[in-house]
Amino acid sequence: MGSLKLQSLSTEAVQTLKKDGFIRGSLSTKCQDTASLWLIEQMNLLGHCMSYCDQPPVMSIRPKPGFGRSSSGGDLRLLPHTDLAWAERPPKYIGMFCIHPGGGNEYQTISDSFKALNALPQDVLEQLRRNPIHFPAPEHVNSSGFTGAILDSERVRINSRNIRENWSDSAEVFLRELIRIEKEIKCEPGDYWFIDNTRYCHGRYELNPNTSRHLLRVYGIEPRCAT
Ligand SMILES: [Fe+2]
C-alpha cells in the first residue's frame, strides 16, 4: 500500500504570505479529508486555526439550500470584500483548497487592496481612515456587527453586502478600484491558496445552476503578542 506525505508550507512560502499577502500551490491529493487536515495544520503554522459562528474549522464552500444567495453558500456574484468585516477581530488569514473548480467562469477573484489604495487620491484615503461604516452581521449570527473605518493601522475591512446606510462615496470609489484590478484564481482539483484577509479582498463570479464548484476554506488568526 502506498503512503502519502504532504509537505507543509515552506519557510519561504510562509514568509512570502506574511510579506506579500498571497501564496498558492498544489497538493498531490484531491481527497477532502486529507486536504482538510492539511489546511488546519498549515493554519496552525501561521497562527491559530479559528472557527467562527459555530462553523466547522474547515468549511465546504458550495451553494447550499437555505443560505443567502449573496453569501459564500450562495450562487450570486460576490463583489470584492474581506471576510467577517462585521466581526471585531476578523481572521488574519484565509486558506482555500479546490476540490472541484466548477465550470465556465466560476472563479474566485482577488484584489490587492494596497494596489487599489495606491491609485486613490489623498482625500479619499483620509475619508476611508476617518469615516465609520457599520458592517451588519449576517441574519443567522447573534451580533450587532461592527462599526469602524475601512482603513486602520491593522487592516482593510470592507464588505458592501447588506449595507443600506453609511456607505460613503469614498467606500464606493475604493470598491470600484478593487473591482477594476480583480484577478481570477483559475484552479484545478488539488490547488490551494492562502490570502491575508487584512490586505487582500476576494470575490466570486456568479455560479451556474447545479454547479459542481466545491472549495474548502479555513480561517486563522495570529497569536496576540504577550505584553
Ligand atoms: Fe468571502
GROMACS .gro file of C-alpha atoms and ligand atoms in nm:
model
  228
    1MET     CA    1   0.000   0.000   0.000
    2GLY     CA    2   0.138   0.341  -0.087
    3SER     CA    3   0.165   0.620   0.166
    4LEU     CA    4   0.116   0.989   0.125
    5LYS     CA    5   0.324   1.251   0.299
    6LEU     CA    6   0.213   1.604   0.226
    7GLN     CA    7   0.471   1.875   0.258
    8SER     CA    8   0.395   2.163   0.488
    9LEU     CA    9   0.424   2.517   0.357
   10SER     CA   10   0.792   2.601   0.325
   11THR     CA   11   0.952   2.872   0.535
   12GLU     CA   12   0.984   3.077   0.216
   13ALA     CA   13   0.613   3.038   0.136
   14VAL     CA   14   0.517   3.148   0.488
   15GLN     CA   15   0.748   3.450   0.460
   16THR     CA   16   0.601   3.539   0.120
   17LEU     CA   17   0.247   3.518   0.257
   18LYS     CA   18   0.337   3.740   0.551
   19LYS     CA   19   0.515   3.990   0.326
   20ASP     CA   20   0.306   3.988   0.007
   21GLY     CA   21  -0.029   3.865   0.136
   22PHE     CA   22  -0.083   3.581  -0.113
   23ILE     CA   23   0.059   3.238  -0.200
   24ARG     CA   24  -0.068   2.946  -0.399
   25GLY     CA   25   0.038   2.592  -0.482
   26SER     CA   26  -0.087   2.242  -0.539
   27LEU     CA   27  -0.110   1.924  -0.333
   28SER     CA   28  -0.067   1.571  -0.462
   29THR     CA   29  -0.405   1.478  -0.315
   30LYS     CA   30  -0.759   1.571  -0.403
   31CYS     CA   31  -0.902   1.389  -0.101
   32GLN     CA   32  -1.128   1.619   0.100
   33ASP     CA   33  -1.047   1.468   0.442
   34THR     CA   34  -0.671   1.474   0.381
   35ALA     CA   35  -0.682   1.830   0.247
   36SER     CA   36  -0.892   1.940   0.545
   37LEU     CA   37  -0.634   1.813   0.794
   38TRP     CA   38  -0.355   1.971   0.590
   39LEU     CA   39  -0.533   2.309   0.585
   40ILE     CA   40  -0.575   2.305   0.963
   41GLU     CA   41  -0.208   2.213   1.011
   42GLN     CA   42  -0.093   2.497   0.785
   43MET     CA   43  -0.316   2.748   0.960
   44ASN     CA   44  -0.168   2.641   1.293
   45LEU     CA   45   0.175   2.702   1.141
   46LEU     CA   46   0.072   3.057   1.052
   47GLY     CA   47  -0.105   3.123   1.382
   48HIS     CA   48  -0.417   2.954   1.513
   49CYS     CA   49  -0.687   2.787   1.309
   50MET     CA   50  -1.005   2.966   1.410
   51SER     CA   51  -1.371   2.874   1.393
   52TYR     CA   52  -1.639   3.147   1.381
   53CYS     CA   53  -2.013   3.131   1.447
   54ASP     CA   54  -2.019   2.759   1.529
   55GLN     CA   55  -1.896   2.676   1.180
   56PRO     CA   56  -1.659   2.380   1.147
   57PRO     CA   57  -1.291   2.478   1.118
   58VAL     CA   58  -1.291   2.357   0.756
   59MET     CA   59  -1.593   2.490   0.570
   60SER     CA   60  -1.728   2.342   0.250
   61ILE     CA   61  -1.789   2.624   0.004
   62ARG     CA   62  -2.059   2.538  -0.246
   63PRO     CA   63  -2.417   2.650  -0.294
   64LYS     CA   64  -2.635   2.524  -0.013
   65PRO     CA   65  -3.015   2.542   0.004
   66GLY     CA   66  -3.129   2.792   0.265
   67PHE     CA   67  -2.815   3.004   0.252
   68GLY     CA   68  -2.827   3.362   0.128
   69ARG     CA   69  -2.755   3.375  -0.243
   70SER     CA   70  -2.508   3.658  -0.175
   71SER     CA   71  -2.316   3.452   0.082
   72SER     CA   72  -2.033   3.203   0.036
   73GLY     CA   73  -2.302   2.933   0.045
   74GLY     CA   74  -2.491   3.107  -0.236
   75ASP     CA   75  -2.451   3.144  -0.609
   76LEU     CA   76  -2.460   3.516  -0.691
   77ARG     CA   77  -2.168   3.735  -0.786
   78LEU     CA   78  -1.975   3.849  -0.476
   79LEU     CA   79  -1.802   4.185  -0.504
   80PRO     CA   80  -1.453   4.220  -0.355
   81HIS     CA   81  -1.470   4.202   0.023
   82THR     CA   82  -1.281   4.093   0.330
   83ASP     CA   83  -1.433   3.810   0.531
   84LEU     CA   84  -1.610   3.877   0.860
   85ALA     CA   85  -1.592   4.256   0.824
   86TRP     CA   86  -1.871   4.263   1.083
   87ALA     CA   87  -1.654   4.092   1.348
   88GLU     CA   88  -1.434   4.289   1.584
   89ARG     CA   89  -1.141   4.064   1.503
   90PRO     CA   90  -1.176   3.917   1.154
   91PRO     CA   91  -0.945   3.632   1.052
   92LYS     CA   92  -0.595   3.733   0.953
   93TYR     CA   93  -0.559   3.450   0.700
   94ILE     CA   94  -0.792   3.256   0.474
   95GLY     CA   95  -0.680   2.921   0.334
   96MET     CA   96  -0.863   2.774   0.033
   97PHE     CA   97  -0.844   2.435  -0.136
   98CYS     CA   98  -1.003   2.332  -0.466
   99ILE     CA   99  -1.198   2.006  -0.462
  100HIS     CA  100  -1.362   2.097  -0.793
  101PRO     CA  101  -1.324   2.428  -0.980
  102GLY     CA  102  -1.669   2.418  -1.138
  103GLY     CA  103  -1.707   2.513  -1.499
  104GLY     CA  104  -1.729   2.816  -1.721
  105ASN     CA  105  -1.633   3.134  -1.550
  106GLU     CA  106  -1.696   3.030  -1.189
  107TYR     CA  107  -1.378   3.178  -1.049
  108GLN     CA  108  -1.289   3.326  -0.718
  109THR     CA  109  -1.127   3.666  -0.763
  110ILE     CA  110  -0.874   3.855  -0.554
  111SER     CA  111  -0.780   4.223  -0.537
  112ASP     CA  112  -0.471   4.358  -0.364
  113SER     CA  113  -0.600   4.648  -0.156
  114PHE     CA  114  -0.250   4.801  -0.134
  115LYS     CA  115  -0.253   4.837  -0.513
  116ALA     CA  116  -0.605   4.981  -0.511
  117LEU     CA  117  -0.524   5.227  -0.233
  118ASN     CA  118  -0.216   5.347  -0.421
  119ALA     CA  119  -0.442   5.460  -0.704
  120LEU     CA  120  -0.672   5.669  -0.483
  121PRO     CA  121  -0.642   6.044  -0.418
  122GLN     CA  122  -0.533   6.159  -0.073
  123ASP     CA  123  -0.872   6.297   0.028
  124VAL     CA  124  -1.040   5.962  -0.042
  125LEU     CA  125  -0.775   5.784   0.166
  126GLU     CA  126  -0.837   6.022   0.453
  127GLN     CA  127  -1.211   5.959   0.437
  128LEU     CA  128  -1.154   5.583   0.435
  129ARG     CA  129  -0.949   5.626   0.755
  130ARG     CA  130  -1.191   5.866   0.922
  131ASN     CA  131  -1.547   5.774   0.822
  132PRO     CA  132  -1.702   5.493   1.023
  133ILE     CA  133  -1.910   5.236   0.836
  134HIS     CA  134  -2.150   4.998   1.004
  135PHE     CA  135  -2.094   4.639   0.890
  136PRO     CA  136  -2.402   4.436   0.986
  137ALA     CA  137  -2.367   4.071   1.084
  138PRO     CA  138  -2.547   3.809   0.875
  139GLU     CA  139  -2.902   3.738   0.989
  140HIS     CA  140  -2.821   3.400   1.140
  141VAL     CA  141  -2.547   3.547   1.361
  142ASN     CA  142  -2.628   3.687   1.703
  143SER     CA  143  -2.414   4.000   1.677
  144SER     CA  144  -2.481   4.370   1.634
  145GLY     CA  145  -2.199   4.383   1.381
  146PHE     CA  146  -1.908   4.623   1.382
  147THR     CA  147  -1.876   4.995   1.324
  148GLY     CA  148  -1.540   5.127   1.219
  149ALA     CA  149  -1.330   5.275   0.941
  150ILE     CA  150  -1.248   5.080   0.625
  151LEU     CA  151  -0.880   5.156   0.682
  152ASP     CA  152  -0.699   5.138   1.012
  153SER     CA  153  -0.347   5.059   1.120
  154GLU     CA  154  -0.416   4.684   1.131
  155ARG     CA  155  -0.634   4.610   0.832
  156VAL     CA  156  -0.859   4.684   0.543
  157ARG     CA  157  -1.217   4.594   0.629
  158ILE     CA  158  -1.478   4.610   0.355
  159ASN     CA  159  -1.798   4.437   0.259
  160SER     CA  160  -2.072   4.619   0.070
  161ARG     CA  161  -2.328   4.341   0.121
  162ASN     CA  162  -2.645   4.435   0.313
  163ILE     CA  163  -2.530   4.791   0.363
  164ARG     CA  164  -2.806   5.042   0.309
  165GLU     CA  165  -2.681   5.319   0.535
  166ASN     CA  166  -2.346   5.486   0.588
  167TRP     CA  167  -2.198   5.352   0.265
  168SER     CA  168  -1.990   5.650   0.165
  169ASP     CA  169  -1.871   5.792  -0.166
  170SER     CA  170  -1.512   5.712  -0.066
  171ALA     CA  171  -1.608   5.349   0.008
  172GLU     CA  172  -1.767   5.328  -0.337
  173VAL     CA  173  -1.457   5.474  -0.506
  174PHE     CA  174  -1.241   5.216  -0.326
  175LEU     CA  175  -1.478   4.931  -0.416
  176ARG     CA  176  -1.479   5.031  -0.786
  177GLU     CA  177  -1.098   5.030  -0.787
  178LEU     CA  178  -1.091   4.686  -0.619
  179ILE     CA  179  -1.323   4.560  -0.895
  180ARG     CA  180  -1.109   4.721  -1.165
  181ILE     CA  181  -0.793   4.536  -1.050
  182GLU     CA  182  -0.959   4.199  -0.975
  183LYS     CA  183  -0.762   3.892  -1.079
  184GLU     CA  184  -0.915   3.549  -1.133
  185ILE     CA  185  -0.799   3.243  -0.939
  186LYS     CA  186  -0.812   2.973  -1.202
  187CYS     CA  187  -0.773   2.645  -1.016
  188GLU     CA  188  -0.761   2.269  -1.064
  189PRO     CA  189  -0.852   1.999  -0.812
  190GLY     CA  190  -0.571   1.987  -0.555
  191ASP     CA  191  -0.478   2.357  -0.580
  192TYR     CA  192  -0.462   2.569  -0.267
  193TRP     CA  193  -0.414   2.937  -0.195
  194PHE     CA  194  -0.379   3.147   0.117
  195ILE     CA  195  -0.457   3.516   0.142
  196ASP     CA  196  -0.400   3.779   0.407
  197ASN     CA  197  -0.758   3.885   0.482
  198THR     CA  198  -0.637   4.217   0.626
  199ARG     CA  199  -0.487   4.314   0.289
  200TYR     CA  200  -0.638   4.111   0.003
  201CYS     CA  201  -1.004   4.133  -0.086
  202HIS     CA  202  -1.173   3.845  -0.265
  203GLY     CA  203  -1.492   3.791  -0.459
  204ARG     CA  204  -1.664   3.542  -0.684
  205TYR     CA  205  -1.831   3.543  -1.022
  206GLU     CA  206  -2.187   3.417  -1.045
  207LEU     CA  207  -2.219   3.039  -1.035
  208ASN     CA  208  -2.411   2.828  -1.284
  209PRO     CA  209  -2.723   2.637  -1.177
  210ASN     CA  210  -2.625   2.292  -1.048
  211THR     CA  211  -2.262   2.392  -1.039
  212SER     CA  212  -2.005   2.135  -0.932
  213ARG     CA  213  -1.777   2.406  -0.790
  214HIS     CA  214  -1.657   2.297  -0.447
  215LEU     CA  215  -1.387   2.468  -0.239
  216LEU     CA  216  -1.271   2.424   0.120
  217ARG     CA  217  -1.199   2.722   0.344
  218VAL     CA  218  -1.020   2.767   0.676
  219TYR     CA  219  -0.965   3.079   0.885
  220GLY     CA  220  -0.672   3.165   1.106
  221ILE     CA  221  -0.564   3.441   1.340
  222GLU     CA  222  -0.221   3.544   1.451
  223PRO     CA  223  -0.138   3.482   1.815
  224ARG     CA  224  -0.153   3.801   2.020
  225CYS     CA  225   0.185   3.912   2.150
  226ALA     CA  226   0.228   3.879   2.524
  227THR     CA  227   0.257   4.219   2.686
  228FE      FE  228  -1.564   3.583   0.142
   0.00000   0.00000   0.00000
